[in-house]
Short mmCIF file of N, CA and C in Angstrom, two decimals:
data_model
loop_
_atom_site.label_atom_id
_atom_site.label_comp_id
_atom_site.label_asym_id
_atom_site.label_seq_id
_atom_site.Cartn_x
_atom_site.Cartn_y
_atom_site.Cartn_z
N PRO A 1 11.09 -5.43 1.75
CA PRO A 1 10.96 -6.71 2.49
C PRO A 1 11.88 -7.57 1.87
N SER A 2 12.49 -8.81 2.33
CA SER A 2 13.43 -9.64 1.79
C SER A 2 12.74 -11.13 1.63
N SER A 3 13.36 -11.93 0.53
CA SER A 3 12.87 -13.00 0.11
C SER A 3 13.72 -14.17 -0.05
N ILE A 4 13.66 -15.19 0.19
CA ILE A 4 14.42 -16.22 -0.09
C ILE A 4 13.76 -17.39 -1.22
N MET A 5 14.39 -17.41 -2.50
CA MET A 5 14.39 -18.39 -3.53
C MET A 5 15.75 -19.27 -3.15
N ILE A 6 14.96 -20.46 -3.87
CA ILE A 6 16.04 -21.59 -3.91
C ILE A 6 16.27 -21.75 -5.38
N ILE A 7 17.41 -21.54 -5.99
CA ILE A 7 17.93 -22.02 -7.47
C ILE A 7 18.91 -22.72 -7.60
N HIS A 8 19.24 -23.94 -8.27
CA HIS A 8 19.99 -25.14 -8.11
C HIS A 8 20.99 -25.10 -6.82
N GLY A 9 20.02 -25.30 -5.95
CA GLY A 9 20.62 -25.56 -4.64
C GLY A 9 20.86 -24.75 -3.71
N ARG A 10 20.81 -23.28 -4.10
CA ARG A 10 21.63 -22.31 -3.34
C ARG A 10 20.43 -21.34 -3.16
N MET A 11 20.25 -20.71 -1.46
CA MET A 11 19.52 -19.78 -1.29
C MET A 11 20.02 -18.66 -1.48
N LEU A 12 19.07 -17.69 -2.41
CA LEU A 12 19.29 -16.37 -2.96
C LEU A 12 18.47 -15.41 -2.09
N HIS A 13 18.88 -14.41 -1.93
CA HIS A 13 18.08 -13.39 -1.02
C HIS A 13 17.75 -12.57 -2.07
N TYR A 14 16.55 -11.91 -2.05
CA TYR A 14 16.04 -10.83 -2.86
C TYR A 14 15.28 -9.65 -1.93
N ASN A 15 15.73 -8.44 -2.31
CA ASN A 15 14.95 -7.49 -1.75
C ASN A 15 13.76 -6.98 -2.00
N TYR A 16 13.43 -6.59 -3.15
CA TYR A 16 12.11 -6.46 -3.66
C TYR A 16 12.02 -6.73 -5.01
N PRO A 17 10.88 -7.03 -5.66
CA PRO A 17 9.40 -7.56 -5.04
C PRO A 17 10.16 -9.10 -4.79
N PRO A 18 9.47 -9.43 -3.74
CA PRO A 18 9.53 -11.01 -2.89
C PRO A 18 8.60 -12.14 -4.28
N PRO A 19 9.40 -12.98 -4.79
CA PRO A 19 9.35 -13.94 -5.46
C PRO A 19 7.91 -14.86 -4.76
N SER A 20 6.73 -14.19 -4.72
CA SER A 20 5.72 -14.83 -3.78
C SER A 20 5.34 -16.00 -4.55
N ILE A 21 5.49 -16.49 -5.85
CA ILE A 21 5.00 -17.32 -6.28
C ILE A 21 6.03 -18.57 -5.91
N LEU A 22 6.96 -18.33 -5.51
CA LEU A 22 8.01 -19.52 -5.02
C LEU A 22 7.72 -19.39 -3.39
N LEU A 23 6.94 -18.75 -2.84
CA LEU A 23 7.10 -18.88 -1.30
C LEU A 23 5.84 -19.39 -0.70
N THR A 24 4.70 -19.28 -1.84
CA THR A 24 3.34 -19.65 -1.50
C THR A 24 2.80 -20.33 -2.53
N ASP A 25 1.67 -21.49 -2.08
CA ASP A 25 1.09 -22.18 -3.12
C ASP A 25 -0.04 -21.71 -3.10
N GLU A 26 -1.08 -22.19 -3.86
CA GLU A 26 -2.26 -21.73 -4.49
C GLU A 26 -3.20 -21.28 -3.24
N LYS A 27 -2.92 -21.78 -1.92
CA LYS A 27 -3.96 -21.58 -0.73
C LYS A 27 -3.13 -20.39 -0.10
N ASN A 28 -2.06 -19.91 -0.57
CA ASN A 28 -1.20 -18.90 0.54
C ASN A 28 -0.68 -19.61 1.56
N ASN A 29 -0.49 -20.94 1.62
CA ASN A 29 0.49 -21.50 2.76
C ASN A 29 1.97 -21.50 2.20
N THR A 30 2.93 -21.27 3.00
CA THR A 30 4.27 -20.94 2.76
C THR A 30 4.77 -22.58 2.42
N LEU A 31 5.73 -22.08 1.55
CA LEU A 31 6.16 -23.57 1.13
C LEU A 31 7.17 -24.01 1.95
N TYR A 32 7.84 -23.55 3.35
CA TYR A 32 8.29 -23.92 4.20
C TYR A 32 7.08 -24.89 5.07
N SER A 33 5.96 -24.26 5.24
CA SER A 33 5.03 -24.91 5.94
C SER A 33 4.62 -26.11 5.02
N LYS A 34 4.56 -25.98 3.78
CA LYS A 34 4.30 -27.46 2.90
C LYS A 34 5.26 -28.28 3.01
N MET A 35 6.50 -27.92 3.00
CA MET A 35 7.65 -28.77 3.18
C MET A 35 7.72 -29.47 4.74
N LYS A 36 7.30 -28.77 5.72
CA LYS A 36 7.27 -29.16 6.91
C LYS A 36 6.02 -30.29 6.88
N LYS A 37 4.83 -29.89 6.41
CA LYS A 37 3.86 -31.03 6.78
C LYS A 37 3.91 -32.10 6.03
N GLU A 38 4.41 -32.28 4.53
CA GLU A 38 4.58 -33.23 3.79
C GLU A 38 5.77 -34.04 3.75
N LYS A 39 6.83 -33.43 4.56
CA LYS A 39 8.11 -34.03 4.89
C LYS A 39 8.97 -34.22 3.58
N GLN A 40 8.77 -33.36 2.35
CA GLN A 40 9.65 -33.59 1.31
C GLN A 40 9.77 -32.17 0.99
N SER A 41 10.95 -32.56 -0.10
CA SER A 41 11.42 -31.18 -0.68
C SER A 41 10.31 -30.75 -1.77
N ILE A 42 10.26 -29.25 -2.12
CA ILE A 42 9.47 -28.63 -2.98
C ILE A 42 10.46 -28.65 -4.38
N ILE A 43 11.68 -28.26 -3.95
CA ILE A 43 12.45 -27.34 -4.90
C ILE A 43 13.72 -28.61 -4.99
N HIS A 44 13.90 -29.41 -5.87
CA HIS A 44 15.41 -30.36 -5.88
C HIS A 44 16.33 -29.49 -6.68
N PRO A 45 17.70 -29.66 -6.17
CA PRO A 45 18.67 -28.92 -7.13
C PRO A 45 18.82 -30.25 -8.34
N PRO A 46 19.52 -29.45 -9.22
CA PRO A 46 19.78 -30.60 -10.33
C PRO A 46 20.81 -31.84 -9.67
N GLY A 47 20.85 -32.84 -10.68
CA GLY A 47 21.52 -33.92 -10.11
C GLY A 47 21.20 -34.78 -8.90
N GLY A 48 19.84 -34.42 -8.53
CA GLY A 48 19.15 -35.80 -7.50
C GLY A 48 19.80 -35.20 -6.26
N LYS A 49 20.71 -34.08 -5.94
CA LYS A 49 20.88 -34.01 -4.57
C LYS A 49 20.21 -33.23 -3.83
N THR A 50 19.68 -33.83 -2.51
CA THR A 50 18.57 -33.18 -2.04
C THR A 50 19.08 -32.68 -0.69
N SER A 51 20.17 -32.72 -0.57
CA SER A 51 20.58 -32.60 0.87
C SER A 51 20.36 -31.08 1.40
N LEU A 52 20.16 -29.84 0.81
CA LEU A 52 19.86 -28.56 1.12
C LEU A 52 18.06 -28.61 1.22
N SER A 53 17.55 -29.13 0.68
CA SER A 53 16.28 -29.13 0.83
C SER A 53 15.84 -29.95 1.88
N ASN A 54 16.55 -31.17 2.24
CA ASN A 54 16.38 -31.88 3.21
C ASN A 54 16.58 -31.33 4.61
N GLN A 55 17.59 -30.38 4.51
CA GLN A 55 18.32 -29.45 5.71
C GLN A 55 17.09 -28.46 5.94
N LEU A 56 16.35 -28.21 5.06
CA LEU A 56 15.65 -27.01 5.28
C LEU A 56 14.28 -27.47 5.95
N ILE A 57 14.29 -28.75 5.56
CA ILE A 57 12.92 -29.48 6.32
C ILE A 57 13.29 -29.96 7.52
N SER A 58 14.28 -30.55 7.91
CA SER A 58 14.55 -31.11 8.79
C SER A 58 15.05 -30.00 10.19
N GLY A 59 15.57 -29.04 9.69
CA GLY A 59 15.82 -27.99 10.59
C GLY A 59 14.61 -26.93 10.62
N HIS A 60 13.52 -27.17 10.09
CA HIS A 60 12.49 -26.35 10.38
C HIS A 60 11.18 -26.80 10.82
N GLY A 61 11.47 -27.90 11.51
CA GLY A 61 10.35 -28.64 12.09
C GLY A 61 9.58 -27.66 13.24
N GLY A 62 8.77 -28.17 14.00
CA GLY A 62 7.81 -27.55 14.73
C GLY A 62 8.51 -26.41 16.07
N ASN A 63 9.48 -26.32 15.97
CA ASN A 63 10.44 -25.42 16.51
C ASN A 63 10.01 -23.84 16.55
N GLU A 64 10.40 -23.16 17.66
CA GLU A 64 10.30 -21.45 17.75
C GLU A 64 10.76 -20.92 16.45
N GLN A 65 11.97 -21.48 16.18
CA GLN A 65 12.66 -20.31 14.87
C GLN A 65 12.19 -20.99 13.66
N GLY A 66 11.41 -22.19 13.63
CA GLY A 66 10.54 -22.67 12.25
C GLY A 66 9.62 -21.54 12.56
N ARG A 67 8.65 -21.47 13.78
CA ARG A 67 7.50 -20.91 13.71
C ARG A 67 7.68 -19.18 13.13
N ILE A 68 9.03 -18.77 13.32
CA ILE A 68 8.90 -17.32 13.38
C ILE A 68 9.54 -17.46 11.81
N LYS A 69 10.25 -18.21 11.14
CA LYS A 69 10.36 -18.20 9.95
C LYS A 69 9.21 -18.39 8.98
N ASP A 70 8.38 -19.25 9.35
CA ASP A 70 7.27 -19.21 8.70
C ASP A 70 6.39 -18.06 8.53
N ALA A 71 6.28 -17.16 9.47
CA ALA A 71 5.48 -15.93 10.03
C ALA A 71 6.13 -14.93 9.37
N MET A 72 7.25 -14.98 9.07
CA MET A 72 8.36 -13.76 8.51
C MET A 72 7.91 -14.14 7.14
N ILE A 73 8.33 -15.10 6.66
CA ILE A 73 7.99 -15.39 4.82
C ILE A 73 6.57 -14.94 4.63
N PHE A 74 5.78 -15.56 5.51
CA PHE A 74 4.34 -15.39 5.24
C PHE A 74 3.75 -13.78 5.21
N LEU A 75 4.48 -12.98 6.07
CA LEU A 75 4.02 -11.80 6.01
C LEU A 75 4.84 -10.97 5.36
N GLN A 76 6.12 -11.35 4.90
CA GLN A 76 6.58 -10.53 3.88
C GLN A 76 6.26 -10.77 2.15
N SER A 77 5.73 -12.15 2.33
CA SER A 77 5.03 -12.38 1.15
C SER A 77 3.90 -11.68 0.66
N HIS A 78 3.09 -11.12 1.68
CA HIS A 78 2.07 -10.42 1.54
C HIS A 78 2.14 -8.92 1.74
N GLY A 79 3.36 -8.37 1.35
CA GLY A 79 3.73 -7.01 1.24
C GLY A 79 4.26 -6.32 2.87
N VAL A 80 4.28 -7.25 3.92
CA VAL A 80 4.64 -6.27 4.87
C VAL A 80 6.21 -6.21 5.43
N GLY A 81 6.66 -5.28 5.62
CA GLY A 81 7.92 -4.80 5.62
C GLY A 81 8.57 -5.60 6.64
N SER A 82 9.94 -5.79 6.70
CA SER A 82 10.53 -6.86 7.74
C SER A 82 10.03 -6.20 9.08
N GLY A 83 10.33 -4.79 9.30
CA GLY A 83 10.34 -4.18 10.76
C GLY A 83 8.67 -4.42 11.42
N PHE A 84 7.76 -4.37 10.69
CA PHE A 84 6.31 -4.53 10.95
C PHE A 84 6.35 -6.02 11.06
N ALA A 85 6.88 -6.87 10.29
CA ALA A 85 6.81 -8.47 10.37
C ALA A 85 7.39 -9.15 11.92
N VAL A 86 8.34 -8.05 12.10
CA VAL A 86 9.00 -8.63 13.53
C VAL A 86 8.01 -8.38 14.67
N ARG A 87 7.44 -6.95 14.46
CA ARG A 87 6.62 -6.87 15.59
C ARG A 87 5.30 -7.52 15.69
N ILE A 88 4.54 -7.89 14.54
CA ILE A 88 3.71 -8.86 14.43
C ILE A 88 4.16 -10.41 14.98
N VAL A 89 5.05 -10.54 14.51
CA VAL A 89 5.49 -12.05 15.27
C VAL A 89 5.62 -11.90 16.57
N LYS A 90 5.99 -10.69 17.05
CA LYS A 90 5.98 -10.74 18.75
C LYS A 90 5.07 -10.62 19.37
N LYS A 91 4.03 -10.07 18.50
CA LYS A 91 2.60 -10.13 19.26
C LYS A 91 1.93 -11.31 19.11
N TYR A 92 1.76 -12.01 18.17
CA TYR A 92 0.77 -13.37 18.36
C TYR A 92 1.96 -14.40 18.12
N GLU A 93 1.19 -15.35 18.99
CA GLU A 93 1.79 -16.68 19.29
C GLU A 93 1.60 -17.70 17.75
N ASP A 94 0.53 -17.43 17.26
CA ASP A 94 0.26 -17.93 16.01
C ASP A 94 -0.01 -16.99 14.91
N THR A 95 0.97 -16.43 14.52
CA THR A 95 0.61 -15.38 13.73
C THR A 95 0.16 -15.76 12.61
N ILE A 96 0.45 -16.64 11.80
CA ILE A 96 -0.30 -16.87 10.27
C ILE A 96 -1.72 -16.91 10.91
N ALA A 97 -2.30 -17.87 11.71
CA ALA A 97 -3.77 -17.97 12.04
C ALA A 97 -4.21 -16.80 12.13
N ALA A 98 -3.35 -16.00 13.09
CA ALA A 98 -4.13 -14.87 13.57
C ALA A 98 -4.23 -13.66 12.62
N VAL A 99 -3.28 -13.60 11.54
CA VAL A 99 -3.61 -12.68 10.37
C VAL A 99 -4.49 -13.36 9.40
N ARG A 100 -4.31 -14.34 8.94
CA ARG A 100 -5.44 -15.07 8.17
C ARG A 100 -7.14 -14.92 8.96
N LYS A 101 -7.20 -14.95 10.02
CA LYS A 101 -8.51 -14.94 10.87
C LYS A 101 -9.18 -13.23 10.31
N ASN A 102 -8.08 -12.46 11.05
CA ASN A 102 -8.67 -11.24 10.63
C ASN A 102 -7.72 -10.38 10.77
N PRO A 103 -6.99 -9.86 9.58
CA PRO A 103 -5.88 -9.02 9.45
C PRO A 103 -6.05 -7.59 9.83
N TYR A 104 -7.51 -6.93 9.77
CA TYR A 104 -7.90 -5.89 10.42
C TYR A 104 -7.41 -5.62 11.69
N ARG A 105 -7.08 -6.79 12.72
CA ARG A 105 -6.77 -6.51 13.87
C ARG A 105 -5.45 -5.89 14.02
N LEU A 106 -4.73 -6.19 12.83
CA LEU A 106 -3.31 -5.36 12.80
C LEU A 106 -3.23 -4.08 13.38
N GLU A 107 -4.36 -3.19 12.55
CA GLU A 107 -4.44 -1.85 12.97
C GLU A 107 -4.78 -1.22 14.19
N ARG A 108 -5.08 -2.23 15.05
CA ARG A 108 -5.46 -2.13 16.43
C ARG A 108 -4.41 -2.53 17.25
N ASP A 109 -3.66 -3.72 16.97
CA ASP A 109 -2.62 -3.96 17.89
C ASP A 109 -1.38 -3.78 17.78
N ILE A 110 -0.86 -3.36 16.32
CA ILE A 110 0.47 -2.77 16.10
C ILE A 110 0.45 -1.46 15.64
N ARG A 111 0.99 -0.85 16.55
CA ARG A 111 1.60 0.62 15.93
C ARG A 111 2.16 0.94 14.82
N GLY A 112 1.79 2.01 14.01
CA GLY A 112 2.39 1.93 12.75
C GLY A 112 1.74 1.38 11.66
N ILE A 113 0.73 0.10 11.65
CA ILE A 113 0.09 -0.34 10.52
C ILE A 113 -1.50 0.38 11.06
N GLY A 114 -1.81 0.76 9.78
CA GLY A 114 -3.07 1.38 9.46
C GLY A 114 -4.23 0.78 9.01
N PHE A 115 -5.46 1.24 8.64
CA PHE A 115 -6.08 0.63 7.97
C PHE A 115 -5.85 0.36 6.63
N LYS A 116 -5.35 1.24 6.14
CA LYS A 116 -4.83 1.09 4.48
C LYS A 116 -3.91 -0.40 4.14
N THR A 117 -2.91 -0.44 5.38
CA THR A 117 -2.02 -1.48 5.20
C THR A 117 -2.81 -2.63 5.69
N ALA A 118 -3.51 -2.93 6.64
CA ALA A 118 -4.38 -4.19 6.80
C ALA A 118 -5.51 -4.37 5.85
N ASP A 119 -5.78 -3.34 5.26
CA ASP A 119 -7.00 -3.47 3.94
C ASP A 119 -5.98 -4.25 2.91
N HIS A 120 -4.91 -3.71 2.59
CA HIS A 120 -3.95 -4.57 1.45
C HIS A 120 -3.67 -5.75 1.65
N ILE A 121 -3.64 -6.01 3.13
CA ILE A 121 -3.39 -7.44 3.13
C ILE A 121 -4.40 -8.42 3.69
N ALA A 122 -5.49 -7.86 4.16
CA ALA A 122 -6.80 -8.58 3.53
C ALA A 122 -7.25 -8.86 2.43
N ALA A 123 -6.86 -7.85 1.29
CA ALA A 123 -7.19 -7.95 0.14
C ALA A 123 -6.41 -9.17 -0.51
N GLN A 124 -5.07 -9.43 -0.05
CA GLN A 124 -4.45 -10.63 -0.83
C GLN A 124 -4.75 -11.69 -0.13
N LEU A 125 -5.33 -11.61 1.13
CA LEU A 125 -5.74 -12.69 1.80
C LEU A 125 -7.26 -13.58 1.08
N GLY A 126 -7.66 -12.63 0.41
CA GLY A 126 -9.14 -12.91 -0.47
C GLY A 126 -10.38 -12.34 0.51
N PHE A 127 -9.93 -11.50 1.56
CA PHE A 127 -11.15 -10.94 2.25
C PHE A 127 -12.11 -9.81 1.20
N ALA A 128 -13.45 -10.14 1.22
CA ALA A 128 -14.04 -9.29 0.31
C ALA A 128 -14.24 -7.72 0.62
N ARG A 129 -14.62 -7.15 -0.08
CA ARG A 129 -14.80 -5.66 -0.07
C ARG A 129 -15.92 -5.25 1.30
N GLU A 130 -16.85 -6.54 1.36
CA GLU A 130 -18.24 -6.36 2.04
C GLU A 130 -17.97 -7.03 3.45
N ALA A 131 -16.90 -7.69 3.45
CA ALA A 131 -16.97 -8.36 4.68
C ALA A 131 -16.78 -7.27 5.92
N PRO A 132 -17.59 -7.97 7.08
CA PRO A 132 -17.94 -7.23 8.26
C PRO A 132 -16.67 -6.69 9.05
N GLU A 133 -15.57 -7.69 8.97
CA GLU A 133 -14.33 -7.16 9.74
C GLU A 133 -13.65 -5.69 8.80
N ARG A 134 -14.07 -5.53 7.62
CA ARG A 134 -13.14 -4.67 7.03
C ARG A 134 -14.15 -3.39 7.40
N ILE A 135 -15.20 -3.50 7.12
CA ILE A 135 -16.45 -2.19 7.34
C ILE A 135 -16.03 -1.71 8.86
N GLU A 136 -15.99 -2.59 9.93
CA GLU A 136 -15.85 -1.84 11.37
C GLU A 136 -14.45 -1.38 11.21
N ALA A 137 -13.62 -2.14 10.85
CA ALA A 137 -11.81 -1.39 10.58
C ALA A 137 -12.28 -0.25 10.00
N GLY A 138 -12.93 -0.15 8.87
CA GLY A 138 -13.04 1.42 8.05
C GLY A 138 -13.80 2.40 8.93
N LEU A 139 -14.73 1.68 9.64
CA LEU A 139 -15.40 2.77 10.42
C LEU A 139 -14.44 3.46 11.72
N ARG A 140 -13.64 2.43 12.38
CA ARG A 140 -12.97 3.01 13.40
C ARG A 140 -11.83 3.74 12.78
N TYR A 141 -11.22 3.60 11.40
CA TYR A 141 -10.30 4.44 10.61
C TYR A 141 -11.12 5.83 10.59
N ILE A 142 -12.32 5.84 10.00
CA ILE A 142 -12.91 7.07 9.81
C ILE A 142 -12.76 7.81 11.42
N LEU A 143 -13.40 7.28 12.41
CA LEU A 143 -13.34 7.46 13.81
C LEU A 143 -12.03 8.34 14.56
N ASN A 144 -11.11 7.51 13.88
CA ASN A 144 -9.56 7.93 14.43
C ASN A 144 -9.23 9.03 13.73
N LYS A 145 -9.47 9.37 12.27
CA LYS A 145 -9.37 10.46 11.69
C LYS A 145 -9.87 11.67 12.03
N VAL A 146 -11.30 11.38 12.55
CA VAL A 146 -12.25 12.40 12.94
C VAL A 146 -11.36 13.27 14.29
N ALA A 147 -10.92 12.26 14.93
CA ALA A 147 -10.67 12.65 16.68
C ALA A 147 -9.43 13.12 16.20
N ASP A 148 -8.72 12.74 15.28
CA ASP A 148 -7.39 13.42 15.02
C ASP A 148 -7.33 14.96 14.47
N ASP A 149 -8.24 15.12 13.92
CA ASP A 149 -8.72 16.53 13.62
C ASP A 149 -9.45 17.30 14.93
N GLY A 150 -9.39 16.64 15.64
CA GLY A 150 -9.50 17.41 17.15
C GLY A 150 -11.42 17.19 17.53
N HIS A 151 -12.03 16.58 16.93
CA HIS A 151 -13.42 16.47 16.86
C HIS A 151 -13.64 15.27 17.93
N VAL A 152 -14.85 15.52 18.64
CA VAL A 152 -15.21 14.53 19.64
C VAL A 152 -16.14 13.79 19.47
N PHE A 153 -17.14 14.45 18.53
CA PHE A 153 -18.38 13.65 18.11
C PHE A 153 -18.53 13.89 16.44
N VAL A 154 -19.27 12.38 15.99
CA VAL A 154 -19.54 12.93 14.37
C VAL A 154 -21.02 12.38 14.33
N PRO A 155 -21.57 13.12 13.91
CA PRO A 155 -23.29 12.71 13.37
C PRO A 155 -23.13 11.17 12.77
N GLU A 156 -24.04 10.62 13.14
CA GLU A 156 -24.02 9.00 12.41
C GLU A 156 -24.46 9.17 11.16
N LYS A 157 -25.33 10.11 10.62
CA LYS A 157 -25.34 10.08 9.12
C LYS A 157 -24.12 10.67 8.41
N GLU A 158 -23.03 11.33 8.94
CA GLU A 158 -21.87 11.79 8.29
C GLU A 158 -21.00 10.63 8.40
N LEU A 159 -21.12 9.98 9.45
CA LEU A 159 -20.00 8.53 9.50
C LEU A 159 -20.66 7.49 8.40
N ILE A 160 -21.61 7.37 8.52
CA ILE A 160 -22.32 6.48 7.05
C ILE A 160 -21.66 7.25 5.98
N ASP A 161 -22.06 8.55 5.45
CA ASP A 161 -21.66 8.75 4.44
C ASP A 161 -20.02 8.70 3.94
N ARG A 162 -19.50 8.77 5.26
CA ARG A 162 -17.92 8.71 4.92
C ARG A 162 -17.54 7.45 4.75
N GLY A 163 -18.19 6.83 5.53
CA GLY A 163 -18.16 5.22 5.30
C GLY A 163 -18.26 4.32 4.02
N ARG A 164 -19.27 4.83 3.44
CA ARG A 164 -19.63 4.53 2.09
C ARG A 164 -18.72 5.10 1.16
N SER A 165 -18.33 6.17 1.26
CA SER A 165 -17.35 6.65 0.23
C SER A 165 -16.01 6.19 0.35
N VAL A 166 -15.28 6.01 1.71
CA VAL A 166 -14.07 5.63 1.81
C VAL A 166 -13.91 3.88 1.58
N LEU A 167 -15.16 3.38 1.88
CA LEU A 167 -14.93 1.69 1.66
C LEU A 167 -15.65 1.48 0.72
N GLU A 168 -16.41 2.47 -0.18
CA GLU A 168 -16.73 1.76 -1.52
C GLU A 168 -17.84 0.67 -1.33
N VAL A 169 -18.65 0.81 -0.40
CA VAL A 169 -19.53 -0.48 -0.27
C VAL A 169 -21.05 0.37 -0.16
N SER A 170 -22.00 -0.49 -0.17
CA SER A 170 -23.34 0.03 -0.16
C SER A 170 -23.78 0.35 1.47
N GLU A 171 -24.50 1.29 1.32
CA GLU A 171 -24.53 1.95 2.56
C GLU A 171 -25.80 1.14 3.66
N GLU A 172 -26.50 0.16 3.32
CA GLU A 172 -26.89 -0.68 4.03
C GLU A 172 -25.67 -1.61 4.96
N LEU A 173 -24.84 -1.81 4.54
CA LEU A 173 -23.58 -2.74 5.23
C LEU A 173 -22.98 -2.03 6.42
N LEU A 174 -23.30 -0.41 6.57
CA LEU A 174 -22.64 0.15 7.44
C LEU A 174 -22.98 0.14 8.80
N PRO A 175 -24.74 0.38 8.86
CA PRO A 175 -25.42 0.38 10.20
C PRO A 175 -24.96 -0.92 10.91
N PRO A 176 -24.98 -2.24 10.71
CA PRO A 176 -24.84 -3.33 11.28
C PRO A 176 -23.37 -3.25 12.32
N ALA A 177 -22.42 -2.59 11.42
CA ALA A 177 -21.20 -2.60 11.64
C ALA A 177 -20.92 -1.41 12.65
N LEU A 178 -21.68 -0.47 12.49
CA LEU A 178 -21.59 0.67 13.43
C LEU A 178 -22.53 -0.02 15.06
N ASP A 179 -23.32 -1.07 14.94
CA ASP A 179 -23.66 -1.57 15.74
C ASP A 179 -22.77 -2.20 16.67
N SER A 180 -22.21 -2.91 15.87
CA SER A 180 -21.09 -4.12 16.74
C SER A 180 -19.96 -3.03 17.24
N LEU A 181 -19.70 -2.04 16.62
CA LEU A 181 -18.61 -1.35 17.15
C LEU A 181 -19.25 -0.75 18.57
N GLN A 182 -20.51 -0.34 18.56
CA GLN A 182 -21.09 0.39 19.55
C GLN A 182 -21.24 -0.96 20.99
N ALA A 183 -21.54 -1.84 20.29
CA ALA A 183 -21.53 -3.10 21.47
C ALA A 183 -20.20 -3.43 22.02
N SER A 184 -19.08 -3.40 21.30
CA SER A 184 -17.57 -3.27 22.02
C SER A 184 -17.06 -2.14 22.24
N ASP A 185 -18.17 -1.26 22.65
CA ASP A 185 -17.72 0.33 23.47
C ASP A 185 -16.45 0.74 22.66
N THR A 186 -16.64 0.66 21.27
CA THR A 186 -15.68 1.13 20.40
C THR A 186 -15.91 2.70 19.96
N ALA A 187 -17.17 2.73 19.93
CA ALA A 187 -18.12 3.82 19.17
C ALA A 187 -19.52 3.85 20.21
N VAL A 188 -19.88 5.39 20.82
CA VAL A 188 -20.88 5.36 21.48
C VAL A 188 -21.96 6.37 20.98
#
C-alpha cells in the first residue's frame, strides 16, 4: 500500500507501513474527509503558507476524483492493498460507508478477498468477535472450504464445532447465524 504524508508543505509517498495516524482521526475518518467537511487545513506548512493545504481542500470537494481518493486512502489505511482497493472502489458507489457498514461483504463481492482479510479489516474498524456479520461470514468461509475439499454436505453439528473453533466464539452464537444463512438460501 502507498500512503501520503504532508511534512513541511510537501507530499511524501510511503510504501509501507502507512502512516495511518496522519491519515485518520480518532473515529477512523480520513483526514481528507475531515478537511473537506471542516473546510480547513489539518497540517500547515511552516511560515504560515497554507496554499498546499488549501489546494488539497479545494481540489477535493465532492467530486468523483475526491470520492475515489478518500476511499483509496481509507482502504489502504486499513491494510487493503492498492489492487484490491481499486476493485472495491469500482464495486461500491459509497465505498467507505459500504465497508464500514459490513466489511464482510468484501469476501462475497470482491474476488480474491477472503474471510481472513475481511475479518482483519473488520477488527480494525472495531467489529466485535461476536458480531453477527462476522459469524455468518465465518460460517460461509467454512462451508466454502468444505466445498473446496469436494464435499457437498456437512452435518450441522460438525459445522457448529468448526465454527466455534475457527471463530473462537461461544457455541450458542452459531445457530442464529446458521438460521440467517438458511433464510437467505446461502445454506440449506
